[in-house]
Coordinates of C-alpha atoms and ligand atoms in Angstrom, one line a residue:
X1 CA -13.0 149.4 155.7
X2 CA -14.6 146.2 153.5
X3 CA -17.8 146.7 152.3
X4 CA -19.2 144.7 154.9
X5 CA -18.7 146.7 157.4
X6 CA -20.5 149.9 155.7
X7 CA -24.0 151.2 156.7
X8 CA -24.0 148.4 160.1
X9 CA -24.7 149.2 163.7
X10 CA -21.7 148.9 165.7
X11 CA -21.2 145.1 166.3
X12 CA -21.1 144.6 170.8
X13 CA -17.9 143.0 172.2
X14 CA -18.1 139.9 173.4
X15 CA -15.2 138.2 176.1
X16 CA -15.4 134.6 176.3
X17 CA -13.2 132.6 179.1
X18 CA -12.7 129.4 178.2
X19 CA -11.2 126.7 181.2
X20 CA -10.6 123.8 179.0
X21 CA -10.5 121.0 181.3
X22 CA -8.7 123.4 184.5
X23 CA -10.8 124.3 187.3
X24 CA -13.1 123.7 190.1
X25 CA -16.1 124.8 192.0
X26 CA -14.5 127.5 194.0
X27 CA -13.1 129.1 191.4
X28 CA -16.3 129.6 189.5
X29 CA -17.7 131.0 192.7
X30 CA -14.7 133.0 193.0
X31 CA -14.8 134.3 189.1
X32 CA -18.5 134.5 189.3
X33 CA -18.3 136.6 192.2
X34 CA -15.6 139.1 191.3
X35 CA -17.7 139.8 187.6
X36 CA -20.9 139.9 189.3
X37 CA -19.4 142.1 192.1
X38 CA -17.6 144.8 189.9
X39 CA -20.2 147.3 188.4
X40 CA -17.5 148.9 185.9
X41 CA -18.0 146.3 183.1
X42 CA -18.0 148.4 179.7
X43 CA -22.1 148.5 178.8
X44 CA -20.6 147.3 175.1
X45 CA -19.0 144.3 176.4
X46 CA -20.7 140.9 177.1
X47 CA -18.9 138.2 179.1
X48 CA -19.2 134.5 178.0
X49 CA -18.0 131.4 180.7
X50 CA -17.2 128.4 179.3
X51 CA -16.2 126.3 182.3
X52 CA -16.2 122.6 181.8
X53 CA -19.8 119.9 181.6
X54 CA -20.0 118.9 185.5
X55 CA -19.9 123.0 186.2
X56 CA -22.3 124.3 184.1
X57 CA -25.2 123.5 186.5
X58 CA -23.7 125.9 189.0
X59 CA -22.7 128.2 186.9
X60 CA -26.8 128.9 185.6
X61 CA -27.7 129.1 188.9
X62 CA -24.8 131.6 190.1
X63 CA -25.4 133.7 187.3
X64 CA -28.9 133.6 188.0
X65 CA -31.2 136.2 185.9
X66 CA -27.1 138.2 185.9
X67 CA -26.1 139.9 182.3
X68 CA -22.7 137.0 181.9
X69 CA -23.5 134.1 179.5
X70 CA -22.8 130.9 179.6
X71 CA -21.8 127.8 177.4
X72 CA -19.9 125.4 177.0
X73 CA -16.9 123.7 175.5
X74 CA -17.9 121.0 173.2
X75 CA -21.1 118.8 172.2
X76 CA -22.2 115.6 170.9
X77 CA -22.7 115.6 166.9
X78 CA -25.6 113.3 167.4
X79 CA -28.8 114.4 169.1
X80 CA -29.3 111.7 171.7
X81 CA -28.5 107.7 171.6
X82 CA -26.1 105.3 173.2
X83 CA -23.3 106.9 172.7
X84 CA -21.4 106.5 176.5
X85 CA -19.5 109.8 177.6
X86 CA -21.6 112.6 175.6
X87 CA -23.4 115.2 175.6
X88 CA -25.9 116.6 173.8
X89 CA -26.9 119.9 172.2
X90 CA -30.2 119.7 174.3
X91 CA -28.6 119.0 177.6
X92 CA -26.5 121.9 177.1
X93 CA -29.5 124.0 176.5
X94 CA -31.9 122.9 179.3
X95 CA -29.0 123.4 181.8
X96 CA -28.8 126.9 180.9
X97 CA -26.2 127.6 178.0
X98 CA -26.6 129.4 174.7
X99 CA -23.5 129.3 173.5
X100 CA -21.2 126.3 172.7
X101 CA -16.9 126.1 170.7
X102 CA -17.1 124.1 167.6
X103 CA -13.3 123.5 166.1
X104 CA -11.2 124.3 168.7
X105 CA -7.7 123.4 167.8
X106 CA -7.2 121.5 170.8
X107 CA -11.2 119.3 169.4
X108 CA -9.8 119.2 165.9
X109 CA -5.6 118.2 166.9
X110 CA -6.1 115.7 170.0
X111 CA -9.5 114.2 169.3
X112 CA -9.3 114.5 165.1
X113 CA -12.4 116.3 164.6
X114 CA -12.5 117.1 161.0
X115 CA -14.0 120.3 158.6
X116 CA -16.9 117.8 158.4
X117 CA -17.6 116.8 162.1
X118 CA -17.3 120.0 163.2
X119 CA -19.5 121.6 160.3
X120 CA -21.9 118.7 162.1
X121 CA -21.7 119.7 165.7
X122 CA -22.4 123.3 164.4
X123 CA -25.6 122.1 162.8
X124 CA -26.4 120.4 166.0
X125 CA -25.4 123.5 168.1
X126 CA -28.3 125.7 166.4
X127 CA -30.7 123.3 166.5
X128 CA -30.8 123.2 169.8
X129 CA -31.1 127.0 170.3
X130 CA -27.0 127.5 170.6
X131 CA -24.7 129.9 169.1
X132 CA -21.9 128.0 168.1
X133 CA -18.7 129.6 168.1
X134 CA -16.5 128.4 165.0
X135 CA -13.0 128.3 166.0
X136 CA -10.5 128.1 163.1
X137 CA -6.7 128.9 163.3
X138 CA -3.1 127.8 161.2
X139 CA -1.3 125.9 162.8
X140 CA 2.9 127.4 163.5
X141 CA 3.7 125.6 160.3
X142 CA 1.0 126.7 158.3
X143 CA 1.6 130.1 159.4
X144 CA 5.7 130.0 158.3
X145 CA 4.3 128.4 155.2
X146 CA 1.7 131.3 154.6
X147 CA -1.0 129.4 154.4
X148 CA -3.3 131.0 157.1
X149 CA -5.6 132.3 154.7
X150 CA -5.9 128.8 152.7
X151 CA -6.5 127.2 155.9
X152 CA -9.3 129.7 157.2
X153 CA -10.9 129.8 153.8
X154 CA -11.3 126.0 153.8
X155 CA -12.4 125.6 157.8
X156 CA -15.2 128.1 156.8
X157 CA -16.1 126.9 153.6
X158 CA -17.0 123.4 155.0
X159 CA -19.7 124.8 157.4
X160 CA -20.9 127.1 155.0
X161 CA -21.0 124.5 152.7
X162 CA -23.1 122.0 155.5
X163 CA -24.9 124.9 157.3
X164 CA -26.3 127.4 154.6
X165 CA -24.6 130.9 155.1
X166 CA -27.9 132.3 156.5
X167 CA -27.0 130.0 159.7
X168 CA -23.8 132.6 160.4
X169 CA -26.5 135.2 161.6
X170 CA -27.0 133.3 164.9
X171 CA -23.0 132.3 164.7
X172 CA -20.3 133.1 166.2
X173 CA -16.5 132.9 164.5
X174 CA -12.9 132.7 166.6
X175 CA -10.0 133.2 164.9
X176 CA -7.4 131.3 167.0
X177 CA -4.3 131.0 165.5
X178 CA -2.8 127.8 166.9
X179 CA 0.9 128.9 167.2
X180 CA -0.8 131.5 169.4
X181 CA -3.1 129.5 171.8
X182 CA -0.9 128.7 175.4
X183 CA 2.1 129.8 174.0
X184 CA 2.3 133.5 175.5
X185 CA 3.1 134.6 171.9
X186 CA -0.1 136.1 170.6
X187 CA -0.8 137.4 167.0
X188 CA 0.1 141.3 166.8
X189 CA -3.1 143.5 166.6
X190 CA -2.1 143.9 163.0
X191 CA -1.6 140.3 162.0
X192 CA -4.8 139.8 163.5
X193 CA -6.9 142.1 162.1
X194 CA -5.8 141.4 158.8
X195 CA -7.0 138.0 159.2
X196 CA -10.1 138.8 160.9
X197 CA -10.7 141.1 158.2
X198 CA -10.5 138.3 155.3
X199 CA -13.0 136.2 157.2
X200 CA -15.3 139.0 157.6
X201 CA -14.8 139.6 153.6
X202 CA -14.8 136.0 153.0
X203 CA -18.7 135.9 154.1
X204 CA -19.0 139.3 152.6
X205 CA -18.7 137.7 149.3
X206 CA -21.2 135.6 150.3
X207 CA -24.0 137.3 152.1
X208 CA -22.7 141.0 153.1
X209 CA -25.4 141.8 155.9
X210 CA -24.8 138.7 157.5
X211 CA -20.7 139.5 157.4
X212 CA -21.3 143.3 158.8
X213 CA -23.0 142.0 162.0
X214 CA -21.0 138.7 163.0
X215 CA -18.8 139.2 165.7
X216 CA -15.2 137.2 165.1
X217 CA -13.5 137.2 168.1
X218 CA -9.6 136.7 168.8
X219 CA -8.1 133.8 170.6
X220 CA -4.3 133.4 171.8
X221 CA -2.4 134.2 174.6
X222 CA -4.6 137.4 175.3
X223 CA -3.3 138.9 178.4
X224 CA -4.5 142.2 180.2
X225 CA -1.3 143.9 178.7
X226 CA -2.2 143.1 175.2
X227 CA -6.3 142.5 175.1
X228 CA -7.1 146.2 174.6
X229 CA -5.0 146.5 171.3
X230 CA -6.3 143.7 170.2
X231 CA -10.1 144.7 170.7
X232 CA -10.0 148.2 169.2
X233 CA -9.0 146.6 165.7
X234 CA -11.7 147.0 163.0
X235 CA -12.6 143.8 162.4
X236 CA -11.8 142.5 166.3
X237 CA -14.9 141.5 168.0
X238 CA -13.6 140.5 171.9
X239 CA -11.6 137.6 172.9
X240 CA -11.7 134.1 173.7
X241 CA -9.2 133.5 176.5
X242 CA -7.7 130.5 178.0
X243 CA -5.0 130.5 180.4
X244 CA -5.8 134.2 181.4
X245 CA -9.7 133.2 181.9
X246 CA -8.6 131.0 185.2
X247 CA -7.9 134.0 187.4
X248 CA -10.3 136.7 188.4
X249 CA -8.5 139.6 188.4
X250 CA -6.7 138.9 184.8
X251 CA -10.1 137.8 182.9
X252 CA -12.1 140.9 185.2
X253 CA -9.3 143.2 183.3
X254 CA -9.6 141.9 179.9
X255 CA -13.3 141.8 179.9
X256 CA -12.8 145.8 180.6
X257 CA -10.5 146.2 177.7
X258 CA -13.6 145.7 175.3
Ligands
PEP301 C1 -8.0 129.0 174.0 O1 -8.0 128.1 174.8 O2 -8.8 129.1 173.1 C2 -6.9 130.0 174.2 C3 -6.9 131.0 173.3 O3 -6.0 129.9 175.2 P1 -4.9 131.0 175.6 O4 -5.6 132.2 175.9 O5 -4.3 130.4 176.9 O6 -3.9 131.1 174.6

């Protein structure tokens, strides 16, 4: 146990599905429908949908005054101005999300978004009202090279550094390792929650009631088969899932495994 989890009220699971750019309108309707249908989900466990911009509309108004939350995948780092083909932190909010991914290793590879810009668009996120979720991860060769905790340490550091520490109580962190993320070869619970438990220590060092109530959730190939030993680690907060997150019945199960 590290000392920031002494003395804290049990931190709620949370299950994010994240579509990346996959999708359509009938199945949010249909993945909507099967969550909002099935009573069983875990009173512990809070579900997250992160379908792409032109769905979120729908999306608020399926879910309605419903207990799943929704946000979305990315956001401008400027508040508003000409800048052709974004999105703002306050659109996201008036149409109906609180939550929004900051770092993604798919934002920070394909579209170079740096410690900096992303330690921006986190800035951004909150003040609009949004939980940003800070996704950080190695990459397959900073894993061989053991460099997961250097790599962690410094994609934190930067937002801490830009956002204040006291911003990570209305945070939320992913570890997503990226050797992990599509691949179908997921960290092992163990792996895992040894790194979850350094970033949970990391802002421990920092601010330790702020570090006992953060959730860090786990992203990479999370399947039904492997999401519930995943989640009952110590330091394991829920999931955020891709590829599994695009069919009912597989996200329906994993959001039961919290
Ligand atoms: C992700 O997109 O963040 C992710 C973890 O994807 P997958 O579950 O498909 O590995």
């Amino acid at each position: 146990m590290t000392n920031a989890q002494q003395d804290q009220a049990p931190r709620r699971q949370l299950v994010a599905g994240n579509w990346k750019m996959h999708g359509n309108a009938a199945l949010l309707r249909n993945i909507i429908s099967n969550l909002l249908d099935k009573e069983d989900l875990p009173e512990q466990v809070d579900v997250l949908l992160l379908p792409p911009f032109p769905y979120l509309s729908l999306a608020a108004e399926l879910i309605g005054d419903q207990r799943l939350l929704l946000g979305a995948q990315n956001l401008s780092e400027h508040e508003q101005g000409a800048y052709t083909g974004e999105v703002s932190a306050d659109m996201l909010s008036e149409t109906g999300c609180g939550y929004v991914l900051v770092g993604h290793s798919e934002r920070r590879e394909l579209y170079a978004e740096s410690d900096a810009l992303v330690a921006e668009k986190f800035v951004i996120a909150q003040r609009a009202g949004l939980r940003p979720i800070l996704c950080m991860g190695e990459t397959a060769e900073q894993h061989e090279r053991e460099l997961t905790e250097v790599i962690i340490a410094r994609q934190l550091q930067a937002v801490i550094d830009r956002a204040g520490i006291g911003a990570f109580a209305t945070a939320v962190l992913a570890y997503e390792p990226v050797w992990a993320i599509g691949t179908g070869k997921s960290a092992s619970p163990e792996q895992a929650q040894q790194v979850h438990a350094f970033i949970r220590q990391t802002i421990a060092d920092v601010d330790a009631r702020i570090a006992g109530q953060i959730q860090i959730l786990y992203g990479g190939s999370v399947k039904p088969d492997n999401a519930a030993d995943l989640f009952v680690q110590t330091d394991i907060d829920g999931g955020l899932i891709g590829g599994a997150a695009l069919h009912a019945d597989q996200f329906m199960e994993i959001c039961n495994a919290g």
